[in-house]
Amino acid sequence: MMDDPQPPRATSCPYLDTIDRTALDFDFSPHCSVTLESSPHIYACLVCGKFFRGKGRQTPAYTHSVDAGHFVFLHLSNGSYWCLPDNYEIRHEPSLRDISLALHPRFTAEQVAQLDAQRELARDLFGRRYLPGFVGLNNLNKTDYLNCVVQALAHVRPLRDFFLLAGSSASTDNARNDTSLHHDHQDVPSTHNKRKLPHRNAQLPYEEFSPLAKSFSLLLRNMWSPHRFKSNVDPHMLVQAVSVASNKRFHVGKQAEAGEFLAWLLHQLHLGVGGQVGGGKRKKKKKKINDVSNSDNGTGGSVIYDTFMGKVEVTTVVKRRTRRGHDDALKMTTEGGRDGNDSTNNSSMLSKQEKDDEDDRAGSDDEETIQQKQRKREALQSLADEIIYVEDETVTDMEFLQLTLDIPEKPLFKDQDGGLVIPQEPLVNVLRKFDGVSFCDVLAMQQQQQQKIAQEFDKTGSEGGIIVSKKRRYKLKKLPNYLILHLNRFKHNNFTVEKNPTIVMFPVKNFDLSSYVFREDGVSQERVPSAEDVRQMTTKELKHLLTKHGRQDLAQSSIEKEELLQHCLDFISTTLPDLLTDKYDLVANITHDIPAEVGREGTQRNPLEEGSYRCHVQHKATGQWYEVQDLNVTETMPQLIGVSESLLLIFEKKDVGGTV
């Protein structure tokens, strides 16, 4: 039945003292607890916490108010308060403000700017203290990989600020976009794929975000909110949105690889906020040795690309096995012993040979001449059937959101208990893949396909030949402000999944990647000016130096030239050297642990299914590192982070906060 067209309104209600805040939980998807259906009009009973549809007569909410004697309800979409069955709206009630903040957490630009400096602990309804942004996420049956990825991304400052402000900018009337994310059972990034954005940083309004992007924004706002009724967050809505968007590729009850999920999630968020479809390979061409392919077609269009997008040059060398061919063999025989520039003689010999091949009439020549022609044909055919190897080199500029690193193979020797001897490898050795010199072997084809093609080649011959080997060389052309490194620990085969337990040691601070970056042609790395150079600059040049590197505040606050000069001298001696080098600090680390008995001799258990994920994040204000595993949040030391079985590493470019 339809709601009353003009319900009465009141500013107070005599039943407000019946509200039980400890029973309220707004982390769940808004579905009626009686009919299990979703609707734009779902109400939460503020006495028992259950969700009901509608408020008109014969609706579940109206019936519940009469049967149970619960009279105060909250509209989950627009945040209005109602008293049933009297059907009047409760307005201008200050005592209900904490419930509104818990339902729709909102942030201003000033509040977001102070998040990293926040030191005060918040308190929930049960008296437990928690630090906003460092709260546990409930594990919904093997969703720890999703929890760790969200925890890591929640501390990437540009990404966090974007989704906190995007969700907070929606008006109260449009707040139903947060709580009605799953009214539709289809993900909608495909509707944004064809949208042409006018410029690089163009984005959709929050109301047009995909359900996945909206649920991600709501989850981040709940994690950073100091007005929670409980000190942990349930990611139910995001898990459901991920399951729908991935066609149950990632769903409850099935463990997944965190690196694979992170790559998928970033792509979906890019599309969900209105990012353009594209990226990846930008230009591809075959080239001669020492040729360089220049491609500067990089595109962004979203905060995802602007934060994580880098560029790498990939040189692929493919070695093929093929036959020489009749034309090449004939050309070799006609050009043998002659000057390569004598094109007239070559063409005449080719025409003569073709004429001799066509003249097969018996008796046209004597027997000796026929035998000579026959031997010549056999020699030519033998030369044409000769197996040769041809190498093709291709240079491609590709954009990436994360770099996948191959860990050295685990040792074959076992310890006395039948387990593996766990080796240690520094991260700089693993990064040799991107040194711009070394070639890495690539498995060109599956073995069965290779054998099938080889059999066809032996029978009939193949014009392109079969791939014998494929090698690639990687050169980093541009590093992003936030670099994601994926340590590929899991190897899948037809029978089982194997995990490489090698510990990759890495620095937590000042990780220098300058030696791995090969700048674009014509772009050289800027040098740090000396103190003498700075003293000789004019006032305009000093302000330009500060403004160029993101310190407009110093340039505008300085009145006298002496003060401006001192700011520049301090800047070039402390901050500027780090800005001009590719030094990174660790932001988040995701590790994967397996039980001690998994991987021992005689066991066939899947390490991916049996293992669990942990995440390490740092509180910027205090410098304290925290280890988050589902609902558990504990302090840890940075020395332990660098020697863990890391799977995903997120690094922040040093002092990027002043340059972005």
XYZ file of C-alpha atoms in Angstrom:
660
model
C 0.000 0.000 0.000
C 1.263 3.498 -0.815
C 2.450 5.791 1.976
C 0.197 8.659 2.996
C 0.655 11.579 0.562
C 0.961 14.236 3.323
C 2.000 12.645 6.614
C 1.924 14.856 9.687
C 5.222 16.200 11.015
C 6.461 16.832 14.513
C 9.657 18.102 16.087
C 9.733 15.673 19.028
C 8.571 12.184 19.923
C 7.686 10.681 23.347
C 9.248 7.337 22.395
C 12.857 8.443 21.842
C 13.900 6.898 25.155
C 13.072 3.419 23.752
C 15.916 3.600 21.201
C 18.624 0.965 21.775
C 21.814 2.068 20.034
C 23.669 -1.122 20.903
C 21.283 -3.065 18.635
C 21.932 -0.871 15.588
C 24.225 -2.050 12.787
C 24.137 -0.264 9.426
C 26.924 -2.273 7.759
C 24.495 -4.761 6.238
C 22.744 -4.490 2.899
C 19.266 -2.917 3.291
C 16.831 -5.770 2.761
C 13.528 -6.353 4.492
C 13.883 -8.999 7.208
C 10.351 -10.275 6.481
C 10.067 -10.312 2.682
C 13.843 -10.342 1.958
C 13.304 -7.800 -0.813
C 15.149 -4.554 -1.366
C 13.440 -1.260 -2.006
C 14.196 2.473 -1.913
C 11.998 2.564 1.199
C 13.654 0.355 3.812
C 13.318 1.390 7.444
C 15.413 0.347 10.423
C 13.682 -0.190 13.745
C 15.737 1.808 16.246
C 14.553 -0.417 19.114
C 15.534 -3.881 17.840
C 17.726 -2.987 14.831
C 15.804 -5.018 12.223
C 15.098 -3.769 8.703
C 11.552 -3.560 7.289
C 9.985 -2.345 4.050
C 7.558 0.578 3.837
C 5.657 2.473 6.514
C 2.105 2.474 5.167
C -0.652 0.231 6.407
C -0.158 -3.522 5.944
C 3.587 -3.041 5.300
C 6.125 -5.058 7.341
C 7.339 -1.931 9.188
C 3.788 -0.880 10.123
C 2.914 -4.404 11.261
C 6.102 -4.650 13.340
C 5.366 -1.365 15.101
C 1.894 -2.589 16.097
C 2.841 -6.153 17.073
C 6.144 -5.460 18.873
C 5.362 -2.011 20.238
C 8.442 -0.458 18.588
C 7.612 3.023 17.394
C 10.782 4.807 16.198
C 12.100 4.017 12.694
C 14.894 5.359 10.494
C 14.675 5.646 6.709
C 17.938 4.102 5.503
C 18.005 6.010 2.212
C 17.466 9.636 3.170
C 18.127 9.414 6.914
C 14.709 10.701 8.059
C 13.144 9.559 11.363
C 9.558 8.382 11.660
C 7.173 7.360 14.402
C 4.897 4.434 13.522
C 2.035 3.604 13.465
C 1.179 7.284 13.998
C 3.127 8.016 10.790
C 4.716 11.381 11.579
C 8.267 12.536 10.931
C 10.603 13.411 13.789
C 12.538 16.529 12.898
C 15.143 18.794 14.493
C 16.041 16.339 17.221
C 19.683 16.871 18.360
C 19.802 13.625 20.300
C 19.571 11.643 17.036
C 22.614 13.253 15.419
C 24.962 10.420 16.473
C 22.728 7.894 14.685
C 22.807 9.986 11.494
C 26.613 10.140 11.648
C 26.791 6.380 12.097
C 24.405 5.788 9.179
C 26.110 8.123 6.665
C 29.664 9.101 7.720
C 30.715 12.334 6.039
C 33.973 14.256 5.853
C 34.886 17.789 4.969
C 38.054 18.748 3.106
C 39.532 20.098 6.332
C 38.840 16.866 8.195
C 40.368 14.758 5.414
C 43.506 16.924 5.408
C 43.987 16.218 9.126
C 43.478 12.440 9.021
C 47.175 11.568 8.911
C 47.849 13.876 11.873
C 45.020 12.454 13.983
C 46.235 11.031 17.305
C 43.047 10.911 19.374
C 41.312 7.609 19.937
C 37.570 7.233 19.401
C 35.250 5.288 21.688
C 32.394 3.006 20.659
C 29.175 2.293 22.564
C 30.776 -0.545 24.493
C 33.614 1.607 25.821
C 36.276 0.154 23.541
C 38.794 2.632 22.165
C 39.938 2.470 18.550
C 42.023 4.544 16.154
C 39.979 5.635 13.087
C 41.417 4.100 9.940
C 43.009 1.240 11.881
C 39.947 -0.877 12.578
C 39.380 -4.558 11.954
C 37.249 -5.993 9.147
C 35.079 -9.032 9.730
C 36.091 -12.187 7.846
C 33.042 -13.522 6.008
C 34.501 -16.993 5.388
C 37.767 -16.719 3.425
C 37.478 -13.042 2.597
C 40.714 -12.139 4.389
C 42.361 -11.379 1.024
C 39.718 -8.720 0.375
C 40.116 -7.291 3.875
C 43.883 -6.919 3.468
C 43.610 -5.267 0.052
C 41.064 -2.775 1.400
C 43.242 -2.065 4.440
C 46.214 -1.357 2.189
C 44.297 0.892 -0.234
C 42.677 2.757 2.675
C 46.109 4.216 3.491
C 47.007 5.367 -0.027
C 46.374 9.056 0.557
C 45.110 10.267 -2.882
C 42.831 7.256 -3.288
C 41.501 7.529 0.275
C 40.871 11.279 0.060
C 39.075 10.937 -3.262
C 36.567 8.329 -2.072
C 36.029 9.976 1.326
C 35.173 13.326 -0.245
C 33.236 11.825 -3.168
C 30.867 9.974 -0.841
C 30.578 12.915 1.543
C 29.671 15.349 -1.230
C 26.395 13.551 -1.941
C 23.405 15.347 -0.459
C 21.214 13.774 2.185
C 18.424 13.305 -0.327
C 20.757 11.325 -2.554
C 22.281 9.285 0.278
C 20.298 6.272 -0.862
C 23.134 5.659 -3.315
C 25.078 4.303 -0.339
C 22.392 2.052 1.103
C 20.747 0.899 -2.117
C 23.888 -0.341 -3.783
C 22.490 -3.799 -4.322
C 19.000 -3.071 -5.513
C 20.231 -3.952 -8.968
C 21.877 -7.305 -9.483
C 24.183 -6.186 -12.242
C 27.374 -4.242 -12.108
C 27.376 -1.183 -14.327
C 30.974 -0.381 -15.281
C 30.153 -1.433 -18.821
C 27.822 1.578 -19.102
C 30.786 3.828 -18.438
C 33.061 2.119 -20.922
C 31.673 4.046 -23.869
C 31.653 7.401 -22.081
C 34.075 9.909 -23.591
C 35.492 12.130 -20.892
C 36.542 15.643 -21.901
C 39.891 15.756 -20.139
C 42.369 13.702 -18.159
C 40.949 14.235 -14.676
C 37.292 14.151 -15.676
C 35.167 11.938 -13.500
C 31.561 11.026 -12.922
C 29.459 12.540 -10.145
C 29.054 10.275 -7.142
C 25.463 9.427 -8.064
C 26.724 7.819 -11.295
C 29.453 5.717 -9.693
C 29.188 1.978 -10.171
C 27.762 -0.042 -7.229
C 31.267 -1.379 -6.571
C 32.771 2.112 -6.357
C 29.958 3.300 -4.085
C 30.324 0.378 -1.711
C 34.094 0.886 -1.628
C 33.600 4.556 -0.780
C 31.109 3.720 1.968
C 33.450 1.135 3.480
C 36.351 3.610 3.589
C 34.137 6.223 5.249
C 33.084 3.697 7.879
C 36.703 2.709 8.513
C 37.829 6.317 9.041
C 34.730 7.482 10.923
C 35.183 8.402 14.631
C 31.416 8.015 15.223
C 31.126 4.235 14.995
C 28.805 2.348 17.344
C 31.277 -0.558 17.270
C 35.042 -0.623 16.850
C 35.069 -2.898 13.795
C 33.452 -2.851 10.343
C 31.587 -5.548 8.425
C 32.386 -5.417 4.666
C 29.153 -7.178 3.660
C 28.114 -4.656 1.039
C 31.518 -4.563 -0.662
C 31.753 -8.376 -0.681
C 28.361 -8.605 -2.373
C 29.281 -5.930 -4.917
C 32.558 -7.726 -5.711
C 30.764 -11.043 -6.146
C 28.238 -9.520 -8.555
C 30.796 -7.502 -10.535
C 33.157 -10.482 -10.932
C 30.422 -13.018 -11.772
C 31.365 -14.898 -8.577
C 35.007 -15.082 -9.513
C 35.652 -13.601 -6.068
C 32.994 -14.661 -3.606
C 32.457 -15.860 -0.061
C 33.930 -19.261 0.778
C 36.614 -19.277 -1.923
C 40.133 -18.092 -1.190
C 41.805 -15.980 -3.868
C 45.256 -14.614 -4.616
C 45.501 -11.070 -3.245
C 47.632 -9.761 -6.123
C 45.144 -10.989 -8.701
C 42.259 -9.463 -6.760
C 44.049 -6.118 -6.370
C 44.644 -5.854 -10.127
C 40.979 -6.635 -10.819
C 39.717 -4.224 -8.157
C 41.810 -1.295 -9.389
C 40.557 -1.799 -12.940
C 36.935 -1.977 -11.801
C 37.294 1.123 -9.625
C 38.862 2.957 -12.555
C 35.828 2.129 -14.699
C 33.399 2.692 -11.845
C 34.396 6.336 -11.314
C 34.269 7.105 -15.028
C 37.764 6.233 -16.193
C 38.368 5.684 -19.869
C 38.803 2.227 -21.313
C 42.312 1.899 -22.642
C 45.848 1.924 -21.360
C 48.090 -1.110 -21.477
C 49.904 -1.399 -24.788
C 50.371 1.960 -26.444
C 52.511 1.301 -29.477
C 53.989 -1.743 -31.036
C 56.278 -2.081 -33.983
C 58.952 -4.332 -35.295
C 62.343 -2.763 -35.323
C 65.933 -3.305 -36.143
C 68.604 -3.638 -33.534
C 69.286 -0.402 -31.585
C 66.031 1.149 -32.809
C 63.823 2.813 -30.182
C 60.042 2.981 -30.137
C 58.720 6.286 -28.792
C 55.175 6.308 -27.488
C 53.673 9.081 -25.398
C 50.019 8.241 -25.577
C 49.476 7.767 -21.861
C 45.958 8.391 -20.608
C 44.530 8.751 -17.128
C 40.993 9.817 -16.511
C 40.691 8.615 -12.913
C 42.357 8.816 -9.546
C 43.417 5.177 -9.986
C 45.540 5.860 -13.047
C 46.883 9.155 -11.713
C 48.041 7.433 -8.524
C 49.361 4.045 -9.655
C 50.058 4.376 -13.378
C 53.642 3.918 -14.564
C 55.274 3.183 -17.910
C 57.636 0.397 -18.941
C 59.315 -0.395 -22.245
C 59.150 -4.091 -23.150
C 61.553 -5.506 -25.733
C 60.462 -8.941 -26.970
C 62.796 -11.180 -28.945
C 61.079 -14.175 -30.551
C 63.113 -16.984 -32.101
C 61.247 -19.050 -34.695
C 62.106 -22.292 -36.483
C 61.072 -22.274 -40.123
C 62.056 -23.511 -43.597
C 64.068 -21.339 -45.929
C 61.512 -21.503 -48.722
C 61.836 -21.935 -52.540
C 62.101 -18.209 -53.316
C 64.878 -17.594 -50.786
C 66.769 -20.687 -51.939
C 66.496 -19.669 -55.603
C 67.704 -16.193 -54.744
C 70.723 -17.607 -52.895
C 71.720 -19.812 -55.830
C 71.423 -17.012 -58.385
C 73.294 -14.487 -56.251
C 76.147 -16.842 -55.314
C 79.550 -15.568 -56.480
C 78.014 -12.360 -57.953
C 77.948 -8.777 -56.883
C 74.880 -8.113 -54.774
C 74.285 -4.852 -56.691
C 74.016 -6.555 -60.101
C 70.238 -6.623 -60.231
C 70.129 -7.232 -64.014
C 72.111 -10.461 -63.810
C 70.059 -11.648 -60.850
C 66.754 -11.084 -62.587
C 67.965 -12.790 -65.775
C 69.175 -15.832 -63.842
C 65.861 -16.040 -62.019
C 63.880 -15.940 -65.280
C 66.182 -18.553 -66.844
C 65.786 -20.890 -63.884
C 62.016 -20.535 -63.956
C 62.038 -21.295 -67.699
C 64.177 -24.407 -67.152
C 61.839 -25.607 -64.419
C 58.872 -25.316 -66.761
C 60.631 -27.107 -69.680
C 60.148 -30.788 -68.758
C 59.530 -32.211 -72.242
C 61.384 -35.435 -72.972
C 63.956 -35.179 -75.732
C 64.267 -31.428 -75.554
C 67.844 -31.835 -74.291
C 70.348 -34.635 -74.245
C 70.465 -37.065 -71.329
C 73.431 -35.356 -69.650
C 71.679 -31.975 -69.652
C 68.502 -33.526 -68.174
C 70.491 -35.127 -65.351
C 72.193 -31.801 -64.567
C 68.834 -30.070 -64.372
C 67.484 -32.839 -62.149
C 70.436 -32.561 -59.761
C 70.021 -28.808 -59.705
C 66.321 -29.150 -58.841
C 67.127 -31.596 -56.045
C 69.792 -29.295 -54.636
C 67.422 -26.351 -54.829
C 64.655 -28.318 -53.094
C 67.073 -29.487 -50.381
C 68.149 -25.912 -49.793
C 64.501 -24.766 -49.654
C 63.682 -27.460 -47.058
C 66.600 -26.461 -44.863
C 65.583 -25.554 -41.294
C 66.657 -22.058 -40.287
C 66.144 -19.933 -37.187
C 64.841 -16.365 -37.448
C 64.749 -13.760 -34.658
C 62.202 -10.941 -34.540
C 62.513 -8.051 -32.085
C 59.572 -5.905 -31.016
C 59.546 -2.875 -28.714
C 56.336 -1.946 -26.899
C 55.593 0.861 -24.445
C 53.148 -0.392 -21.845
C 51.453 1.252 -18.888
C 51.121 -0.666 -15.638
C 49.318 -0.404 -12.329
C 51.516 -2.948 -10.573
C 54.799 -4.694 -11.296
C 54.979 -8.472 -10.968
C 58.320 -9.799 -9.717
C 59.506 -13.385 -10.108
C 61.038 -14.869 -6.974
C 63.970 -17.291 -7.375
C 62.956 -20.933 -7.306
C 62.766 -22.612 -3.922
C 65.601 -25.064 -3.101
C 65.295 -28.793 -3.618
C 66.884 -29.763 -0.319
C 64.710 -30.571 2.690
C 65.345 -30.052 6.354
C 65.416 -32.891 8.845
C 61.631 -32.667 9.360
C 60.879 -32.872 5.647
C 60.244 -29.165 5.147
C 61.953 -26.731 2.845
C 65.023 -24.748 3.729
C 63.672 -21.204 3.447
C 66.191 -18.943 1.703
C 66.383 -15.154 1.832
C 66.740 -12.818 -1.126
C 67.082 -9.013 -1.120
C 64.531 -7.082 -3.140
C 67.228 -5.446 -5.269
C 68.125 -8.883 -6.656
C 64.505 -9.646 -7.480
C 64.257 -6.303 -9.292
C 66.959 -7.309 -11.781
C 64.096 -8.150 -14.106
C 63.721 -4.392 -14.664
C 67.383 -3.428 -14.927
C 67.006 -2.739 -18.673
C 69.784 -5.193 -19.593
C 68.793 -8.711 -18.581
C 66.469 -10.793 -20.738
C 63.875 -13.031 -19.105
C 62.688 -16.242 -20.716
C 58.970 -16.427 -21.433
C 56.979 -19.592 -21.943
C 55.731 -18.902 -25.441
C 53.156 -21.691 -25.713
C 51.826 -24.575 -23.748
C 53.692 -27.816 -24.342
C 50.767 -29.614 -25.958
C 50.117 -26.770 -28.385
C 53.819 -26.605 -29.218
C 53.944 -30.320 -30.029
C 50.839 -30.077 -32.199
C 52.264 -27.182 -34.212
C 55.587 -28.981 -34.567
C 53.837 -32.041 -36.023
C 51.944 -29.895 -38.511
C 55.198 -28.138 -39.403
C 56.990 -31.410 -40.082
C 54.196 -32.586 -42.370
C 53.260 -29.581 -44.432
C 55.610 -26.820 -43.363
C 54.542 -23.557 -41.814
C 55.004 -20.161 -43.370
C 55.597 -18.373 -40.059
C 57.374 -21.250 -38.340
C 57.038 -22.272 -34.722
C 58.263 -20.348 -31.710
C 61.380 -21.876 -30.222
C 62.040 -19.296 -27.520
C 60.787 -15.921 -26.390
C 62.745 -13.438 -24.300
C 61.774 -10.090 -22.852
C 63.657 -7.138 -21.464
C 62.024 -4.474 -19.303
C 62.981 -0.828 -18.943
C 61.129 1.396 -16.504
C 60.404 4.694 -18.226
C 58.236 6.321 -15.563
C 57.505 5.411 -11.956
C 54.196 6.391 -10.324
C 53.780 8.266 -7.073
C 52.576 5.020 -5.486
C 54.321 1.869 -6.682
C 52.733 -1.569 -6.245
C 55.068 -4.580 -6.325
C 53.511 -8.032 -6.600
C 55.799 -10.874 -5.522
C 54.606 -13.876 -7.500
C 54.737 -16.653 -4.907
C 52.073 -19.017 -6.231
C 52.566 -21.328 -9.188
C 49.587 -23.187 -10.631
C 49.760 -26.424 -12.586
C 47.324 -29.115 -13.636
C 47.530 -30.901 -10.299
C 48.141 -28.507 -7.430
C 49.237 -25.067 -6.310
C 52.757 -24.500 -5.027
C 53.964 -21.587 -2.945
C 57.495 -20.212 -2.976
C 58.388 -19.478 0.661
C 61.513 -17.429 -0.137
C 61.722 -14.384 2.126
C 62.310 -11.212 0.132
C 64.010 -8.592 2.308
C 63.222 -4.956 1.553
C 63.804 -1.578 3.205
C 60.876 0.128 4.887
C 62.230 3.623 4.193
C 64.380 5.291 1.519
C 64.089 2.519 -1.060
C 66.068 3.977 -3.978
C 64.916 2.992 -7.484
C 66.878 5.601 -9.422
C 69.170 3.022 -11.011
C 66.165 1.174 -12.497
C 64.585 4.157 -14.259
C 65.443 4.972 -17.882
C 64.023 8.384 -18.621
C 62.151 9.243 -21.784
C 64.232 10.507 -24.703
C 65.146 14.126 -24.251
C 64.122 14.190 -20.576
C 67.034 14.232 -18.187
C 66.871 14.140 -14.440
C 67.039 17.598 -12.928
C 70.020 18.308 -10.717
C 69.873 19.918 -7.306
C 71.100 23.534 -7.502
C 73.953 24.467 -5.238
C 73.707 27.016 -2.451
C 75.751 29.452 -4.519
C 73.335 29.091 -7.446
C 70.397 29.832 -5.167
C 72.040 32.957 -3.742
C 72.477 34.328 -7.264
C 68.794 33.869 -8.153
C 66.374 36.764 -8.317
C 63.213 36.918 -6.238
C 61.148 35.731 -9.175
C 63.456 32.748 -9.751
C 63.363 31.816 -6.066
C 59.564 31.810 -6.041
C 59.518 29.809 -9.263
C 61.819 27.200 -7.696
C 59.510 26.725 -4.718
C 56.318 26.796 -6.778
C 57.691 24.318 -9.299
C 58.148 21.696 -6.587
C 54.834 22.244 -4.832
C 55.813 24.682 -2.075
C 53.621 27.622 -3.004
C 52.957 28.213 0.690
C 56.578 29.144 1.306
C 56.717 31.326 -1.788
C 53.572 33.256 -0.829
C 54.303 33.589 2.889
C 57.772 35.069 2.375
C 57.757 38.862 2.350
C 61.427 39.799 2.385
C 63.939 38.350 -0.038
C 66.188 37.231 2.825
C 63.369 35.169 4.259
C 62.588 33.717 0.819
C 66.267 32.918 0.269
C 66.504 31.110 3.593
C 63.427 29.021 2.756
C 65.004 28.036 -0.574
C 68.314 27.095 1.029
C 66.549 24.916 3.584
C 64.403 23.406 0.849
C 67.298 22.383 -1.435
C 69.249 20.901 1.483
C 66.425 18.774 2.942
C 63.443 18.091 0.684
C 64.548 18.751 -2.890
C 67.160 15.929 -3.148
C 64.491 13.377 -2.284
C 62.030 14.921 -4.750
C 64.487 14.659 -7.624
C 65.388 11.042 -6.875
C 63.162 7.997 -7.005
C 63.150 7.146 -3.300
C 60.166 5.384 -1.812
C 58.797 4.676 1.657
C 56.626 1.665 2.457
C 52.911 2.397 2.894
C 51.407 -1.088 3.196
C 52.599 -4.682 3.136
C 50.401 -7.765 2.618
C 51.781 -11.145 3.643
C 50.498 -14.688 3.232
C 51.097 -17.287 5.936
C 50.463 -21.022 5.818
C 50.321 -23.557 8.665
C 53.579 -25.316 9.492
C 52.348 -28.707 8.301
C 51.382 -27.476 4.813
C 54.168 -28.162 2.317
C 55.721 -31.010 4.282
C 56.403 -34.335 2.632
C 53.335 -36.517 2.255
C 50.847 -33.625 2.386
C 48.709 -32.561 -0.585
C 47.023 -29.511 0.917
C 46.580 -26.354 -1.123
C 48.727 -23.582 0.412
C 46.482 -20.884 -1.055
C 43.327 -22.346 0.478
C 44.937 -23.246 3.792
C 46.791 -19.963 4.260
C 45.702 -16.590 5.584
C 46.585 -12.972 4.874
C 47.905 -10.190 7.108
C 48.411 -6.510 6.376
C 50.899 -4.007 7.808
C 50.087 -0.281 7.724
C 51.686 2.727 9.390
C 50.157 5.539 11.398
C 51.780 8.654 9.943
C 51.357 10.878 12.995
C 53.190 8.586 15.416
C 55.228 6.428 13.005
C 53.824 3.290 14.652
C 53.267 0.222 12.479
C 50.163 -1.914 12.962
C 49.467 -5.485 11.935
C 45.868 -6.055 10.883
C 44.459 -9.552 10.445
C 40.682 -9.521 10.101
C 39.388 -8.195 13.454
C 42.776 -8.178 15.206
C 44.762 -4.938 15.199
C 48.088 -5.069 17.048
C 51.269 -3.015 17.124
C 54.369 -4.388 15.421
C 57.966 -3.419 14.689
C 59.218 -2.416 11.212
C 62.133 -4.852 11.551
C 59.660 -7.738 11.436
C 57.885 -6.387 8.354
C 60.975 -6.492 6.136
C 61.559 -10.216 6.745
C 57.976 -11.470 6.350
C 56.634 -13.570 3.469
C 55.414 -10.501 1.607
C 53.037 -10.854 -1.305
C 52.121 -7.231 -2.094
C 54.120 -4.090 -1.376
C 52.819 -0.534 -1.810
C 55.491 2.186 -1.761
C 54.940 5.946 -1.638
C 57.334 8.293 -3.388
C 59.214 10.229 -0.780
C 57.713 13.643 0.019
C 55.000 13.077 -2.555
C 52.574 14.895 -0.285
C 54.097 18.201 -1.226
C 54.194 17.591 -4.964
C 50.801 16.113 -5.790
